[in-house]
């Protein structure tokens, strides 16, 4: 019979062996990657890079992805003498495990002038395979000195290595000057100390050393990504450091990854705290079972008055904690749904008092254990107290669970439920807005500040789709305003910035406990000067100094100026998004505009600002609207320009909030995911007919990404499919279901409607469709220069991809044109020429076209195929009419043909 103490130590040794076996797999070094949407923004963890051997590819994975493929790889370049590596991003379907993973090369990492482990330069794949530097990796303490070696410190026991990723090019001189400044400051402090000591002896102190100014290079360098590696791994032994590889992937993935992968568990699944309660539960079961089975192990003389045995058992609890955490990590990594269950186990909803009761009872139990049980149950009680206490410190322990369902639960909406965050749209041009609340009722100052981001091309598109841009006078201004309002309601991506402004106003209002009227005043202050400057249209060059011009809200926000009409429309949209019925008012006599806001009775406050709200109201169709002046500064609610009567606003337009059907439609749309593309083009008629086209289409990024994954050219050159086979499969896929070509059909229907309304011939119908795909509506861009398709060398887009990217080379633009002709009811041939390195379209010709096209060289531009005659259509440049092609070229130069019959 074994001695009980020996048996206990044997069990302890077995537990240690189990711990070692479980953690053996997990000891492999991982570098956790976090990225920001823009420099200085909040970081979001996107995955981790696994350590690889010296010459193997390092793979980037998602936590909990199990057998799913890696989302990227960093591979050593065998052809490089300097051990450079290249980055590949997953291009095949992440969720389809039946498909062999396909990866696309997007960039490189490594130094051109020094050995690679001393450099951290990151390149993108530029034209003709050339490298173009876009960023670098550097330590947080020296953000201008490129390196691949992470930074460690004694505070983390040299176990954690940190490395950041920055955009642009490094400038080591800045870091060197900052170090000199720090040394000078340190030297100054030493001299000051010596000065104090020498003053006692009446000695003249030495002159202080001047302090060099800190160099900031225009501001503090902000990282675009952060990398954290845990463990004792020494990257100097690798051809490319683990941290450096992770940094290259982080930057290139941000630039070229076109989709979001399946959302697994959000947040770091490998924490210690969220295993405390579970460990305490396991410890309790094991402790009690062991106590019942063999009381000798947990009884005298092992415990008794031997207090150090108590510490041994408590140490056993922490060892068990490590084992449970290791099992949890293994479950997460192999796609077992463990983490959500563990979160549910650790929730403290309404249980705070119970937790404290357990701790108090545990302390009382410890006293009784000391008094009556010879310390025997102290380890168990300590384990329970630790588990509950640590669980109470979890940041999400008191957050209510949100359950998503497929049906609406408006009638049972939980007031504590978190609202969906409103996204601030991206852009490369920043505009900042600062304003203060002008209110006599608010005792403290309320300040607003926000930044919006714009793309110049998007603003240009919005101006060109503005009905006032063409300065036509076939409708009254009132009709154009209603048209603009309805356009914004239909294409909601143009309201994303206004939605973000409203969200910010509500958050600031809630933080400062503003009343509903003060919130309206705060919104009005945003629109007024000096935040949005008042400017007469005739003085504004960006709108061609058109006197009769009303801007869309995004135009006003981008210009940060506008006349009374433009500022009033911006205000109308903001209040509309806040849920108010709005009255747009114009005065012909005063050449002025303003708005009115209809208030519910619950928000009516007589005596506000010392006056009666009834005197500040404008009545229209039995409804009363609170007058709001948008132009100058410090106009309070109800106040108006001196000498201007409210009755003088004779032109009035009611802009109501959405009806119930529209609200339900809004709820079903993904916030911030919709993107609107605007197209304008002109008919280039052989007969001299005039017609301008304009249409807007809505897309979602996820939808376009999913379409790109279906594109057979994604793996062209890596499979057995020929170019012609891919074209055939593309058009078969497009026209199998109507939903797959609904946007092309919408454009075709618009073209048919416009041509028919004008009474123009069918040749103009075909020409108008051809003009849609030409420049400048769809820009010509070779694949290698196109960011939208990750700079692929040979890739033909689906029509929807072309319209979303608004660019493409000859085969992409021919793809769109062929689909348009098909939807218009024409037989089409897709033509490829190896001789010319070109793609074009042939459309079945009608006899009357041959007489309508002057000086037509039929033999050069018309060909027969399968019993039908087709006429040449060039898609790339502007000005190419049906039947026109470049000199010294002929339709018969295209040796390969793919027929696309109706």
PDB file of N, CA and C in Angstrom, residues 618-683:
ATOM      1  N   UNK A 618     -44.679  77.682 -38.045  1.00  0.00           N
ATOM      2  CA  UNK A 618     -45.255  77.916 -39.360  1.00  0.00           C
ATOM      3  C   UNK A 618     -46.260  76.795 -39.602  1.00  0.00           C
ATOM      4  N   UNK A 619     -47.467  77.152 -39.992  1.00  0.00           N
ATOM      5  CA  UNK A 619     -48.526  76.154 -40.181  1.00  0.00           C
ATOM      6  C   UNK A 619     -48.677  75.832 -41.668  1.00  0.00           C
ATOM      7  N   UNK A 620     -48.793  74.514 -41.947  1.00  0.00           N
ATOM      8  CA  UNK A 620     -48.967  74.051 -43.314  1.00  0.00           C
ATOM      9  C   UNK A 620     -49.797  72.777 -43.302  1.00  0.00           C
ATOM     10  N   UNK A 621     -50.970  72.811 -43.986  1.00  0.00           N
ATOM     11  CA  UNK A 621     -51.861  71.655 -44.082  1.00  0.00           C
ATOM     12  C   UNK A 621     -52.246  71.093 -42.720  1.00  0.00           C
ATOM     13  N   UNK A 622     -52.495  71.983 -41.766  1.00  0.00           N
ATOM     14  CA  UNK A 622     -52.930  71.555 -40.453  1.00  0.00           C
ATOM     15  C   UNK A 622     -51.807  71.112 -39.535  1.00  0.00           C
ATOM     16  N   UNK A 623     -50.561  71.161 -39.991  1.00  0.00           N
ATOM     17  CA  UNK A 623     -49.414  70.774 -39.173  1.00  0.00           C
ATOM     18  C   UNK A 623     -48.579  72.020 -38.879  1.00  0.00           C
ATOM     19  N   UNK A 624     -47.997  72.041 -37.676  1.00  0.00           N
ATOM     20  CA  UNK A 624     -47.190  73.179 -37.267  1.00  0.00           C
ATOM     21  C   UNK A 624     -45.715  72.793 -37.218  1.00  0.00           C
ATOM     22  N   UNK A 625     -44.881  73.650 -37.795  1.00  0.00           N
ATOM     23  CA  UNK A 625     -43.454  73.386 -37.912  1.00  0.00           C
ATOM     24  C   UNK A 625     -42.667  74.493 -37.214  1.00  0.00           C
ATOM     25  N   UNK A 626     -41.681  74.114 -36.420  1.00  0.00           N
ATOM     26  CA  UNK A 626     -40.805  75.060 -35.730  1.00  0.00           C
ATOM     27  C   UNK A 626     -39.809  75.635 -36.728  1.00  0.00           C
ATOM     28  N   UNK A 627     -39.790  76.959 -36.872  1.00  0.00           N
ATOM     29  CA  UNK A 627     -38.953  77.618 -37.870  1.00  0.00           C
ATOM     30  C   UNK A 627     -37.476  77.500 -37.503  1.00  0.00           C
ATOM     31  N   UNK A 628     -36.620  77.175 -38.499  1.00  0.00           N
ATOM     32  CA  UNK A 628     -35.180  77.035 -38.286  1.00  0.00           C
ATOM     33  C   UNK A 628     -34.422  77.793 -39.382  1.00  0.00           C
ATOM     34  N   UNK A 629     -33.633  78.760 -38.978  1.00  0.00           N
ATOM     35  CA  UNK A 629     -32.791  79.535 -39.891  1.00  0.00           C
ATOM     36  C   UNK A 629     -31.413  78.872 -39.968  1.00  0.00           C
ATOM     37  N   UNK A 630     -30.924  78.586 -41.184  1.00  0.00           N
ATOM     38  CA  UNK A 630     -29.705  77.790 -41.344  1.00  0.00           C
ATOM     39  C   UNK A 630     -28.463  78.588 -41.742  1.00  0.00           C
ATOM     40  N   UNK A 631     -28.620  79.855 -42.130  1.00  0.00           N
ATOM     41  CA  UNK A 631     -27.503  80.531 -42.794  1.00  0.00           C
ATOM     42  C   UNK A 631     -26.426  81.041 -41.836  1.00  0.00           C
ATOM     43  N   UNK A 632     -26.751  82.066 -41.016  1.00  0.00           N
ATOM     44  CA  UNK A 632     -25.737  82.727 -40.195  1.00  0.00           C
ATOM     45  C   UNK A 632     -25.426  81.959 -38.924  1.00  0.00           C
ATOM     46  N   UNK A 633     -24.800  82.659 -37.972  1.00  0.00           N
ATOM     47  CA  UNK A 633     -24.427  82.054 -36.694  1.00  0.00           C
ATOM     48  C   UNK A 633     -25.365  82.557 -35.589  1.00  0.00           C
ATOM     49  N   UNK A 634     -25.550  81.685 -34.571  1.00  0.00           N
ATOM     50  CA  UNK A 634     -26.293  82.020 -33.352  1.00  0.00           C
ATOM     51  C   UNK A 634     -27.766  82.333 -33.610  1.00  0.00           C
ATOM     52  N   UNK A 635     -28.336  81.735 -34.639  1.00  0.00           N
ATOM     53  CA  UNK A 635     -29.779  81.809 -34.827  1.00  0.00           C
ATOM     54  C   UNK A 635     -30.424  80.712 -34.001  1.00  0.00           C
ATOM     55  N   UNK A 636     -31.208  81.103 -33.000  1.00  0.00           N
ATOM     56  CA  UNK A 636     -31.881  80.110 -32.171  1.00  0.00           C
ATOM     57  C   UNK A 636     -33.141  79.637 -32.871  1.00  0.00           C
ATOM     58  N   UNK A 637     -33.753  78.584 -32.328  1.00  0.00           N
ATOM     59  CA  UNK A 637     -34.975  78.040 -32.909  1.00  0.00           C
ATOM     60  C   UNK A 637     -36.063  79.109 -32.922  1.00  0.00           C
ATOM     61  N   UNK A 638     -36.740  79.249 -34.035  1.00  0.00           N
ATOM     62  CA  UNK A 638     -37.803  80.228 -34.176  1.00  0.00           C
ATOM     63  C   UNK A 638     -37.343  81.601 -34.609  1.00  0.00           C
ATOM     64  N   UNK A 639     -36.058  81.897 -34.449  1.00  0.00           N
ATOM     65  CA  UNK A 639     -35.540  83.217 -34.825  1.00  0.00           C
ATOM     66  C   UNK A 639     -35.378  83.309 -36.337  1.00  0.00           C
ATOM     67  N   UNK A 640     -35.569  84.511 -36.872  1.00  0.00           N
ATOM     68  CA  UNK A 640     -35.403  84.697 -38.297  1.00  0.00           C
ATOM     69  C   UNK A 640     -34.699  86.018 -38.563  1.00  0.00           C
ATOM     70  N   UNK A 641     -34.277  86.203 -39.807  1.00  0.00           N
ATOM     71  CA  UNK A 641     -33.528  87.401 -40.172  1.00  0.00           C
ATOM     72  C   UNK A 641     -34.419  88.628 -39.992  1.00  0.00           C
ATOM     73  N   UNK A 642     -33.815  89.671 -39.436  1.00  0.00           N
ATOM     74  CA  UNK A 642     -34.552  90.896 -39.161  1.00  0.00           C
ATOM     75  C   UNK A 642     -35.155  91.476 -40.437  1.00  0.00           C
ATOM     76  N   UNK A 643     -36.418  91.838 -40.349  1.00  0.00           N
ATOM     77  CA  UNK A 643     -37.114  92.423 -41.487  1.00  0.00           C
ATOM     78  C   UNK A 643     -37.728  91.391 -42.413  1.00  0.00           C
ATOM     79  N   UNK A 644     -37.636  90.113 -42.041  1.00  0.00           N
ATOM     80  CA  UNK A 644     -38.166  89.050 -42.879  1.00  0.00           C
ATOM     81  C   UNK A 644     -39.276  88.336 -42.110  1.00  0.00           C
ATOM     82  N   UNK A 645     -40.454  88.309 -42.646  1.00  0.00           N
ATOM     83  CA  UNK A 645     -41.602  87.698 -41.990  1.00  0.00           C
ATOM     84  C   UNK A 645     -41.718  86.230 -42.367  1.00  0.00           C
ATOM     85  N   UNK A 646     -42.202  85.393 -41.435  1.00  0.00           N
ATOM     86  CA  UNK A 646     -42.380  83.967 -41.706  1.00  0.00           C
ATOM     87  C   UNK A 646     -43.442  83.746 -42.780  1.00  0.00           C
ATOM     88  N   UNK A 647     -44.374  84.672 -42.900  1.00  0.00           N
ATOM     89  CA  UNK A 647     -45.439  84.520 -43.892  1.00  0.00           C
ATOM     90  C   UNK A 647     -44.931  84.742 -45.315  1.00  0.00           C
ATOM     91  N   UNK A 648     -43.738  85.306 -45.445  1.00  0.00           N
ATOM     92  CA  UNK A 648     -43.200  85.593 -46.770  1.00  0.00           C
ATOM     93  C   UNK A 648     -42.608  84.363 -47.456  1.00  0.00           C
ATOM     94  N   UNK A 649     -42.523  83.244 -46.725  1.00  0.00           N
ATOM     95  CA  UNK A 649     -42.032  82.008 -47.332  1.00  0.00           C
ATOM     96  C   UNK A 649     -43.215  81.301 -47.989  1.00  0.00           C
ATOM     97  N   UNK A 650     -43.495  81.699 -49.244  1.00  0.00           N
ATOM     98  CA  UNK A 650     -44.710  81.208 -49.899  1.00  0.00           C
ATOM     99  C   UNK A 650     -44.529  79.841 -50.556  1.00  0.00           C
ATOM    100  N   UNK A 651     -43.261  79.487 -50.972  1.00  0.00           N
ATOM    101  CA  UNK A 651     -43.002  78.185 -51.578  1.00  0.00           C
ATOM    102  C   UNK A 651     -42.702  77.189 -50.457  1.00  0.00           C
ATOM    103  N   UNK A 652     -43.533  76.149 -50.327  1.00  0.00           N
ATOM    104  CA  UNK A 652     -43.364  75.204 -49.233  1.00  0.00           C
ATOM    105  C   UNK A 652     -43.451  73.771 -49.753  1.00  0.00           C
ATOM    106  N   UNK A 653     -42.503  72.933 -49.305  1.00  0.00           N
ATOM    107  CA  UNK A 653     -42.450  71.525 -49.717  1.00  0.00           C
ATOM    108  C   UNK A 653     -42.400  70.674 -48.457  1.00  0.00           C
ATOM    109  N   UNK A 654     -43.360  69.806 -48.273  1.00  0.00           N
ATOM    110  CA  UNK A 654     -43.390  68.900 -47.122  1.00  0.00           C
ATOM    111  C   UNK A 654     -42.544  67.679 -47.448  1.00  0.00           C
ATOM    112  N   UNK A 655     -41.541  67.427 -46.615  1.00  0.00           N
ATOM    113  CA  UNK A 655     -40.669  66.259 -46.770  1.00  0.00           C
ATOM    114  C   UNK A 655     -40.904  65.344 -45.576  1.00  0.00           C
ATOM    115  N   UNK A 656     -41.834  64.411 -45.687  1.00  0.00           N
ATOM    116  CA  UNK A 656     -42.185  63.583 -44.528  1.00  0.00           C
ATOM    117  C   UNK A 656     -41.175  62.480 -44.310  1.00  0.00           C
ATOM    118  N   UNK A 657     -41.201  61.884 -43.098  1.00  0.00           N
ATOM    119  CA  UNK A 657     -40.367  60.719 -42.814  1.00  0.00           C
ATOM    120  C   UNK A 657     -40.904  59.545 -43.606  1.00  0.00           C
ATOM    121  N   UNK A 658     -40.134  58.460 -43.654  1.00  0.00           N
ATOM    122  CA  UNK A 658     -40.547  57.290 -44.426  1.00  0.00           C
ATOM    123  C   UNK A 658     -41.833  56.707 -43.870  1.00  0.00           C
ATOM    124  N   UNK A 659     -42.632  56.123 -44.777  1.00  0.00           N
ATOM    125  CA  UNK A 659     -43.805  55.406 -44.300  1.00  0.00           C
ATOM    126  C   UNK A 659     -43.374  54.034 -43.781  1.00  0.00           C
ATOM    127  N   UNK A 660     -44.329  53.240 -43.286  1.00  0.00           N
ATOM    128  CA  UNK A 660     -43.998  51.988 -42.624  1.00  0.00           C
ATOM    129  C   UNK A 660     -43.304  51.014 -43.569  1.00  0.00           C
ATOM    130  N   UNK A 661     -43.750  50.948 -44.822  1.00  0.00           N
ATOM    131  CA  UNK A 661     -43.126  50.023 -45.762  1.00  0.00           C
ATOM    132  C   UNK A 661     -41.670  50.385 -45.995  1.00  0.00           C
ATOM    133  N   UNK A 662     -41.384  51.691 -46.108  1.00  0.00           N
ATOM    134  CA  UNK A 662     -40.012  52.132 -46.329  1.00  0.00           C
ATOM    135  C   UNK A 662     -39.156  51.888 -45.115  1.00  0.00           C
ATOM    136  N   UNK A 663     -39.729  52.063 -43.902  1.00  0.00           N
ATOM    137  CA  UNK A 663     -38.970  51.819 -42.680  1.00  0.00           C
ATOM    138  C   UNK A 663     -38.575  50.353 -42.583  1.00  0.00           C
ATOM    139  N   UNK A 664     -39.521  49.463 -42.962  1.00  0.00           N
ATOM    140  CA  UNK A 664     -39.200  48.045 -42.912  1.00  0.00           C
ATOM    141  C   UNK A 664     -38.092  47.714 -43.898  1.00  0.00           C
ATOM    142  N   UNK A 665     -38.122  48.364 -45.068  1.00  0.00           N
ATOM    143  CA  UNK A 665     -37.073  48.166 -46.058  1.00  0.00           C
ATOM    144  C   UNK A 665     -35.732  48.651 -45.529  1.00  0.00           C
ATOM    145  N   UNK A 666     -35.743  49.778 -44.804  1.00  0.00           N
ATOM    146  CA  UNK A 666     -34.509  50.299 -44.215  1.00  0.00           C
ATOM    147  C   UNK A 666     -33.928  49.314 -43.227  1.00  0.00           C
ATOM    148  N   UNK A 667     -34.797  48.702 -42.392  1.00  0.00           N
ATOM    149  CA  UNK A 667     -34.324  47.789 -41.368  1.00  0.00           C
ATOM    150  C   UNK A 667     -33.646  46.574 -41.973  1.00  0.00           C
ATOM    151  N   UNK A 668     -34.059  46.201 -43.182  1.00  0.00           N
ATOM    152  CA  UNK A 668     -33.515  45.003 -43.794  1.00  0.00           C
ATOM    153  C   UNK A 668     -32.224  45.270 -44.553  1.00  0.00           C
ATOM    154  N   UNK A 669     -31.822  46.538 -44.666  1.00  0.00           N
ATOM    155  CA  UNK A 669     -30.598  46.857 -45.380  1.00  0.00           C
ATOM    156  C   UNK A 669     -29.425  46.915 -44.422  1.00  0.00           C
ATOM    157  N   UNK A 670     -28.286  46.456 -44.892  1.00  0.00           N
ATOM    158  CA  UNK A 670     -27.091  46.501 -44.065  1.00  0.00           C
ATOM    159  C   UNK A 670     -26.569  47.930 -44.008  1.00  0.00           C
ATOM    160  N   UNK A 671     -26.377  48.413 -42.801  1.00  0.00           N
ATOM    161  CA  UNK A 671     -25.942  49.794 -42.626  1.00  0.00           C
ATOM    162  C   UNK A 671     -24.494  49.959 -43.065  1.00  0.00           C
ATOM    163  N   UNK A 672     -24.248  50.897 -43.966  1.00  0.00           N
ATOM    164  CA  UNK A 672     -22.879  51.200 -44.370  1.00  0.00           C
ATOM    165  C   UNK A 672     -22.331  50.273 -45.431  1.00  0.00           C
ATOM    166  N   UNK A 673     -23.086  49.205 -45.844  1.00  0.00           N
ATOM    167  CA  UNK A 673     -22.558  48.253 -46.799  1.00  0.00           C
ATOM    168  C   UNK A 673     -22.933  48.615 -48.233  1.00  0.00           C
ATOM    169  N   UNK A 674     -23.941  49.449 -48.411  1.00  0.00           N
ATOM    170  CA  UNK A 674     -24.405  49.813 -49.742  1.00  0.00           C
ATOM    171  C   UNK A 674     -23.506  50.886 -50.353  1.00  0.00           C
ATOM    172  N   UNK A 675     -23.213  50.726 -51.647  1.00  0.00           N
ATOM    173  CA  UNK A 675     -22.395  51.690 -52.379  1.00  0.00           C
ATOM    174  C   UNK A 675     -23.121  52.017 -53.681  1.00  0.00           C
ATOM    175  N   UNK A 676     -23.280  53.304 -53.969  1.00  0.00           N
ATOM    176  CA  UNK A 676     -23.977  53.737 -55.176  1.00  0.00           C
ATOM    177  C   UNK A 676     -22.972  54.222 -56.209  1.00  0.00           C
ATOM    178  N   UNK A 677     -23.132  53.752 -57.426  1.00  0.00           N
ATOM    179  CA  UNK A 677     -22.329  54.221 -58.554  1.00  0.00           C
ATOM    180  C   UNK A 677     -23.237  55.019 -59.504  1.00  0.00           C
ATOM    181  N   UNK A 678     -22.744  56.168 -59.941  1.00  0.00           N
ATOM    182  CA  UNK A 678     -23.505  57.031 -60.845  1.00  0.00           C
ATOM    183  C   UNK A 678     -22.830  57.032 -62.210  1.00  0.00           C
ATOM    184  N   UNK A 679     -23.625  56.947 -63.261  1.00  0.00           N
ATOM    185  CA  UNK A 679     -23.106  56.899 -64.620  1.00  0.00           C
ATOM    186  C   UNK A 679     -23.754  58.006 -65.460  1.00  0.00           C
ATOM    187  N   UNK A 680     -22.916  58.749 -66.191  1.00  0.00           N
ATOM    188  CA  UNK A 680     -23.400  59.765 -67.129  1.00  0.00           C
ATOM    189  C   UNK A 680     -22.688  59.553 -68.462  1.00  0.00           C
ATOM    190  N   UNK A 681     -23.428  59.598 -69.530  1.00  0.00           N
ATOM    191  CA  UNK A 681     -22.823  59.432 -70.848  1.00  0.00           C
ATOM    192  C   UNK A 681     -23.690  60.114 -71.906  1.00  0.00           C
ATOM    193  N   UNK A 682     -23.133  60.272 -73.083  1.00  0.00           N
ATOM    194  CA  UNK A 682     -23.793  61.003 -74.169  1.00  0.00           C
ATOM    195  C   UNK A 682     -23.874  60.133 -75.416  1.00  0.00           C
ATOM    196  N   UNK A 683     -24.992  60.191 -76.089  1.00  0.00           N
ATOM    197  CA  UNK A 683     -25.175  59.452 -77.335  1.00  0.00           C
ATOM    198  C   UNK A 683     -24.278  60.034 -78.426  1.00  0.00           C
TER     199      UNK A 683
END
